[in-house]
């Protein structure tokens, strides 16, 4: 039977995430698994977690693809390049989808095969109460070394509402026709830079960015065991330079934001290196991909720390009182 939908995820030492995300999908669509093409792209297949992930995929009849070369957000291109269905949904390896959603996706997939749009869903927060405001999109605003701030549209509260256009969204879950997916630049390296850029690239190709209120999902943000890949700030900045250059945006916006918190970085030099790399890529793509961008600069590595409070902290924001029992923050010693 032909596959109706590819569901793929890229992972790097996240066996638990892959296991529970894949099995949640399989259990929620037990009777229609023959219509689903599940695929895992592993960025660290030789590690202990990578080997466990490979064994699980083999046992669960999930396609497993090793990707050692491109350790970045752009390795998600492999999901679309290897898809067996005409429509693919890319999710992080630690995302859970609401019950019945997989059925809805399978029933609608055929209509999206020739669609140029990029689709997102509604991200639910962990507390799952009726008073919460789920994330329907991102506003194109710089904040905390990232482009894009979580935002809410009331139309996303009711999953019976019609789809609506949004400016951009986080890339933890997105859906696209395989043949019309615009793809992330292959020179991307490390973490970040894709939000906003891929959405503008889609628009320039004749598509739109759409939120589907019925496509509801949760994302695990906490990583108490930390991540094993390097989260180097300069890599992220270069990704923004590459992406902004590709879609014709002004790279000064990138510099203006990052230099506030990171004044010691040589942005002019970094931008010139990036321009040279892009030029080399146009003439010698394979050679440039092999060496990629690796100037001799001091790197800044970011870490995530989760803090749990013994007694909840009461805050007042815009007249609303909230209680905080735990929070996470990014820090660097660089």
Coordinates of C-alpha atoms in Angstrom, one line a residue:
X1 CA 0.0 0.0 0.0
X2 CA 1.3 3.5 -0.9
X3 CA 2.2 5.6 2.1
X4 CA -0.1 8.7 2.7
X5 CA 2.1 10.5 5.1
X6 CA 5.8 10.6 6.1
X7 CA 6.4 11.6 9.7
X8 CA 10.1 12.2 10.4
X9 CA 12.3 13.5 13.1
X10 CA 16.0 14.4 13.4
X11 CA 17.7 13.4 16.6
X12 CA 21.0 13.6 18.4
X13 CA 21.3 11.5 21.5
X14 CA 17.7 11.5 22.4
X15 CA 16.6 7.9 22.6
X16 CA 13.9 8.5 25.1
X17 CA 12.4 11.2 23.0
X18 CA 12.4 9.1 19.8
X19 CA 11.0 6.1 21.7
X20 CA 8.0 7.9 23.2
X21 CA 7.3 10.2 20.3
X22 CA 7.2 7.3 17.8
X23 CA 5.3 4.9 20.0
X24 CA 2.7 7.6 20.8
X25 CA 2.1 8.0 17.1
X26 CA 2.0 4.2 16.5
X27 CA -0.4 3.6 19.4
X28 CA -2.7 6.4 18.3
X29 CA -2.9 5.1 14.8
X30 CA -2.5 1.4 15.4
X31 CA -5.0 0.4 12.7
X32 CA -3.5 2.6 10.0
X33 CA 0.2 2.1 10.4
X34 CA 0.5 0.8 6.9
X35 CA -0.3 4.3 5.6
X36 CA 2.4 6.0 7.7
X37 CA 6.1 6.3 6.7
X38 CA 8.0 6.8 10.0
X39 CA 11.6 7.9 9.6
X40 CA 14.4 8.9 12.0
X41 CA 17.5 10.8 11.0
X42 CA 20.2 10.2 13.6
X43 CA 23.0 12.8 13.9
X44 CA 25.0 10.7 16.3
X45 CA 24.5 7.0 15.3
X46 CA 27.7 5.7 16.9
X47 CA 26.9 6.8 20.5
X48 CA 25.2 4.7 23.1
X49 CA 21.9 6.4 22.6
X50 CA 22.3 6.3 18.8
X51 CA 22.8 2.5 18.9
X52 CA 19.8 2.1 21.1
X53 CA 17.7 4.3 18.7
X54 CA 18.8 2.2 15.8
X55 CA 17.8 -1.0 17.5
X56 CA 14.4 0.4 18.5
X57 CA 13.8 1.6 14.9
X58 CA 14.6 -1.8 13.5
X59 CA 12.3 -3.5 16.1
X60 CA 9.5 -1.1 15.5
X61 CA 9.8 -1.1 11.7
X62 CA 10.8 2.5 11.5
X63 CA 13.2 3.7 8.8
X64 CA 16.5 4.7 10.3
X65 CA 19.0 6.9 8.4
X66 CA 22.4 7.8 9.7
X67 CA 23.6 11.4 9.1
X68 CA 27.1 12.1 10.4
X69 CA 28.1 14.9 8.1
X70 CA 25.5 17.6 8.7
X71 CA 25.1 18.3 12.4
X72 CA 22.6 21.0 12.2
X73 CA 18.9 22.0 11.9
X74 CA 19.4 21.6 8.1
X75 CA 19.6 17.8 8.5
X76 CA 15.8 17.9 8.6
X77 CA 16.0 18.2 4.8
X78 CA 16.8 14.5 4.8
X79 CA 13.2 13.8 5.9
X80 CA 11.9 15.3 2.8
X81 CA 14.6 14.0 0.5
X82 CA 13.9 10.4 1.7
X83 CA 10.1 10.6 2.2
X84 CA 8.1 7.8 0.7
X85 CA 4.8 9.8 0.8
X86 CA 3.9 13.0 -1.1
X87 CA 3.4 14.9 2.2
X88 CA 5.7 15.0 5.1
X89 CA 5.4 16.2 8.7
X90 CA 8.7 17.0 10.5
X91 CA 8.6 16.9 14.3
X92 CA 11.3 17.2 17.0
X93 CA 12.2 13.9 18.6
X94 CA 10.4 14.9 21.8
X95 CA 7.0 16.0 20.5
X96 CA 3.6 14.5 21.4
X97 CA 0.6 14.9 19.2
X98 CA -3.0 15.0 20.4
X99 CA -5.2 11.9 20.1
X100 CA -7.0 11.6 16.7
X101 CA -4.7 14.1 15.1
X102 CA -2.8 11.4 13.1
X103 CA -6.1 10.2 11.6
X104 CA -6.9 13.8 10.6
X105 CA -3.5 14.1 9.0
X106 CA -4.0 10.9 7.0
X107 CA -7.4 11.9 5.9
X108 CA -6.2 15.3 4.6
X109 CA -2.8 14.4 3.3
X110 CA -3.9 13.7 -0.3
X111 CA -5.2 17.2 -0.6
X112 CA -1.9 18.7 0.3
X113 CA 0.3 16.8 -2.2
X114 CA 0.4 19.8 -4.6
X115 CA 0.1 22.5 -1.9
X116 CA 2.8 25.2 -1.7
X117 CA 1.9 26.3 1.8
X118 CA 3.9 25.5 5.0
X119 CA 1.6 24.3 7.8
X120 CA 2.0 24.5 11.6
X121 CA -0.2 23.6 14.5
X122 CA -1.0 24.8 18.0
X123 CA 1.5 24.2 20.6
X124 CA 0.1 23.3 24.1
X125 CA 1.9 24.1 27.3
X126 CA 2.5 21.3 29.9
X127 CA -0.2 22.5 32.3
X128 CA -3.0 21.7 29.8
X129 CA -5.7 23.7 31.6
X130 CA -8.7 25.4 29.9
X131 CA -7.5 28.9 30.9
X132 CA -4.1 28.5 29.1
X133 CA -3.3 30.4 25.9
X134 CA -1.6 27.9 23.5
X135 CA 1.0 29.0 21.1
X136 CA -0.4 29.6 17.6
X137 CA 2.6 31.3 16.0
X138 CA 5.7 33.5 16.5
X139 CA 5.9 37.2 16.1
X140 CA 8.9 38.3 14.1
X141 CA 10.7 39.9 17.0
X142 CA 14.3 39.5 18.2
X143 CA 14.7 38.3 21.8
X144 CA 17.3 36.4 23.7
X145 CA 19.7 35.6 20.8
X146 CA 16.8 34.3 18.7
X147 CA 14.5 35.6 16.0
X148 CA 10.8 35.0 16.9
X149 CA 8.7 35.3 20.1
X150 CA 5.9 32.9 21.1
X151 CA 2.5 34.4 20.5
X152 CA -1.2 33.6 20.7
X153 CA -4.2 34.1 18.4
X154 CA -7.6 33.5 19.9
X155 CA -8.6 31.5 16.8
X156 CA -6.2 28.8 18.0
X157 CA -8.2 28.1 21.2
X158 CA -10.9 26.1 19.3
X159 CA -9.7 23.3 17.1
X160 CA -13.0 23.5 15.1
X161 CA -12.0 27.0 13.8
X162 CA -10.8 27.4 10.2
X163 CA -7.1 27.5 9.4
X164 CA -5.6 31.0 9.4
X165 CA -2.4 32.7 8.2
X166 CA 0.5 33.4 10.6
X167 CA 3.8 35.2 10.2
X168 CA 6.0 32.4 11.4
X169 CA 6.3 29.6 14.0
X170 CA 8.7 27.4 15.8
X171 CA 10.0 24.4 13.8
X172 CA 9.2 21.7 16.4
X173 CA 6.4 20.6 14.1
X174 CA 5.6 21.6 10.5
X175 CA 3.9 20.0 7.6
X176 CA 4.5 20.4 3.9
X177 CA 4.1 18.9 0.4
X178 CA 7.4 17.1 -0.3
X179 CA 7.9 18.5 -3.7
X180 CA 7.2 22.1 -2.7
X181 CA 9.2 22.1 0.6
X182 CA 11.8 24.9 0.1
X183 CA 14.4 23.4 2.4
X184 CA 16.9 24.8 4.8
X185 CA 20.2 26.1 3.4
X186 CA 22.7 23.2 3.4
X187 CA 25.5 25.5 4.9
X188 CA 23.6 25.8 8.2
X189 CA 25.6 24.5 11.0
X190 CA 24.6 23.9 14.7
X191 CA 21.5 25.1 16.3
X192 CA 19.1 28.0 15.2
X193 CA 18.5 30.3 12.4
X194 CA 15.6 28.6 10.7
X195 CA 12.6 30.4 12.1
X196 CA 11.4 33.3 10.0
X197 CA 13.8 32.4 7.2
X198 CA 12.1 29.3 6.0
X199 CA 8.7 31.0 6.2
X200 CA 9.9 33.9 4.0
X201 CA 11.5 31.4 1.6
X202 CA 8.1 29.7 1.4
X203 CA 6.3 32.9 0.6
X204 CA 8.8 33.9 -2.0
X205 CA 8.0 30.5 -3.7
X206 CA 4.3 31.3 -3.8
X207 CA 3.1 29.7 -0.6
X208 CA 1.7 30.9 2.6
X209 CA 2.2 30.0 6.3
X210 CA -0.9 28.5 7.9
X211 CA -1.9 27.5 11.4
X212 CA -4.2 24.5 11.6
X213 CA -6.1 24.8 14.9
X214 CA -6.8 21.0 15.0
X215 CA -3.1 20.1 14.7
X216 CA -2.2 20.3 18.4
X217 CA 1.0 19.2 19.9
X218 CA 3.3 19.4 23.0
X219 CA 7.0 19.9 23.1
X220 CA 9.4 18.8 25.8
X221 CA 11.8 21.7 26.5
X222 CA 13.5 20.4 29.7
X223 CA 16.7 18.5 29.2
X224 CA 17.9 17.6 32.7
X225 CA 20.7 15.5 31.2
X226 CA 21.7 18.4 29.0
X227 CA 22.4 18.1 25.3
X228 CA 25.5 16.4 23.9
X229 CA 25.9 18.6 20.9
X230 CA 27.7 22.0 21.0
X231 CA 25.4 25.0 21.0
X232 CA 27.9 27.6 19.6
X233 CA 26.6 31.1 19.4
X234 CA 28.7 32.0 16.4
X235 CA 27.3 29.1 14.4
X236 CA 23.8 30.5 15.0
X237 CA 24.8 34.0 14.0
X238 CA 26.3 32.6 10.7
X239 CA 23.1 30.7 10.1
X240 CA 21.1 33.9 10.4
X241 CA 23.6 35.6 8.0
X242 CA 23.1 32.8 5.5
X243 CA 19.3 32.7 5.8
X244 CA 18.8 36.4 5.7
X245 CA 21.1 36.7 2.7
X246 CA 19.2 34.0 0.8
X247 CA 15.8 35.7 1.2
X248 CA 17.1 39.2 0.8
X249 CA 16.8 40.5 4.3
X250 CA 19.2 43.0 5.8
X251 CA 21.9 41.2 7.9
X252 CA 22.4 44.4 9.9
X253 CA 19.3 43.3 11.9
X254 CA 21.2 40.2 13.0
X255 CA 24.2 42.2 14.1
X256 CA 22.1 44.9 15.9
X257 CA 20.5 42.3 18.1
X258 CA 23.4 40.0 18.9
X259 CA 25.9 42.8 19.7
X260 CA 23.9 44.1 22.6
X261 CA 24.5 40.9 24.7
X262 CA 27.7 39.8 22.9
X263 CA 29.8 42.9 22.1
X264 CA 33.1 41.0 21.9
X265 CA 32.3 39.1 18.7
X266 CA 33.9 40.4 15.5
X267 CA 30.7 40.7 13.5
X268 CA 32.2 42.4 10.4
X269 CA 34.8 39.6 10.1
X270 CA 32.1 36.9 10.8
X271 CA 29.9 38.4 8.0
X272 CA 32.8 38.6 5.5
X273 CA 33.7 34.9 6.2
X274 CA 30.0 34.0 5.7
X275 CA 29.9 35.9 2.3
X276 CA 33.1 34.1 1.2
X277 CA 31.6 30.7 2.2
X278 CA 28.4 31.4 0.3
X279 CA 30.4 32.4 -2.8
X280 CA 32.5 29.2 -2.5
X281 CA 29.3 27.2 -2.1
X282 CA 27.9 28.5 -5.4
X283 CA 31.0 27.4 -7.2
X284 CA 32.1 24.3 -5.3
X285 CA 29.1 23.1 -3.2
X286 CA 30.4 19.7 -2.2
X287 CA 33.9 20.9 -1.2
X288 CA 32.4 23.8 0.8
X289 CA 30.0 21.5 2.6
X290 CA 32.9 19.3 3.7
X291 CA 34.9 22.0 5.3
X292 CA 32.0 24.3 6.1
X293 CA 32.5 27.4 8.2
X294 CA 35.3 27.1 10.8
X295 CA 37.2 30.3 11.3
X296 CA 39.6 30.6 14.3
X297 CA 37.4 32.6 16.6
X298 CA 36.7 32.1 20.3
X299 CA 33.4 30.2 20.5
X300 CA 30.6 30.9 23.0
X301 CA 28.8 27.7 24.1
X302 CA 25.3 28.1 25.6
X303 CA 23.9 25.8 28.3
X304 CA 20.4 25.1 29.5
X305 CA 19.8 24.9 33.3
X306 CA 16.5 24.0 34.9
X307 CA 15.8 25.6 38.3
X308 CA 13.0 24.1 40.6
X309 CA 12.0 26.4 43.5
X310 CA 11.2 25.0 47.0
X311 CA 8.5 27.7 47.4
X312 CA 6.6 29.1 44.4
X313 CA 7.6 32.7 43.4
X314 CA 4.7 35.1 42.9
X315 CA 5.1 37.6 40.0
X316 CA 2.8 40.3 38.7
X317 CA 2.8 40.8 34.9
X318 CA 0.5 43.3 33.3
X319 CA -1.8 43.2 36.3
X320 CA -1.9 39.4 36.4
X321 CA -0.5 37.4 39.3
X322 CA 1.3 34.2 38.4
X323 CA 3.1 31.6 40.4
X324 CA 6.4 30.1 39.2
X325 CA 7.5 26.8 40.6
X326 CA 10.3 26.1 38.1
X327 CA 12.1 27.9 35.2
X328 CA 14.9 27.4 32.8
X329 CA 17.5 29.8 31.6
X330 CA 20.4 29.9 29.1
X331 CA 23.9 30.8 30.2
X332 CA 27.4 30.9 28.9
X333 CA 30.8 31.2 30.5
X334 CA 32.4 32.2 27.2

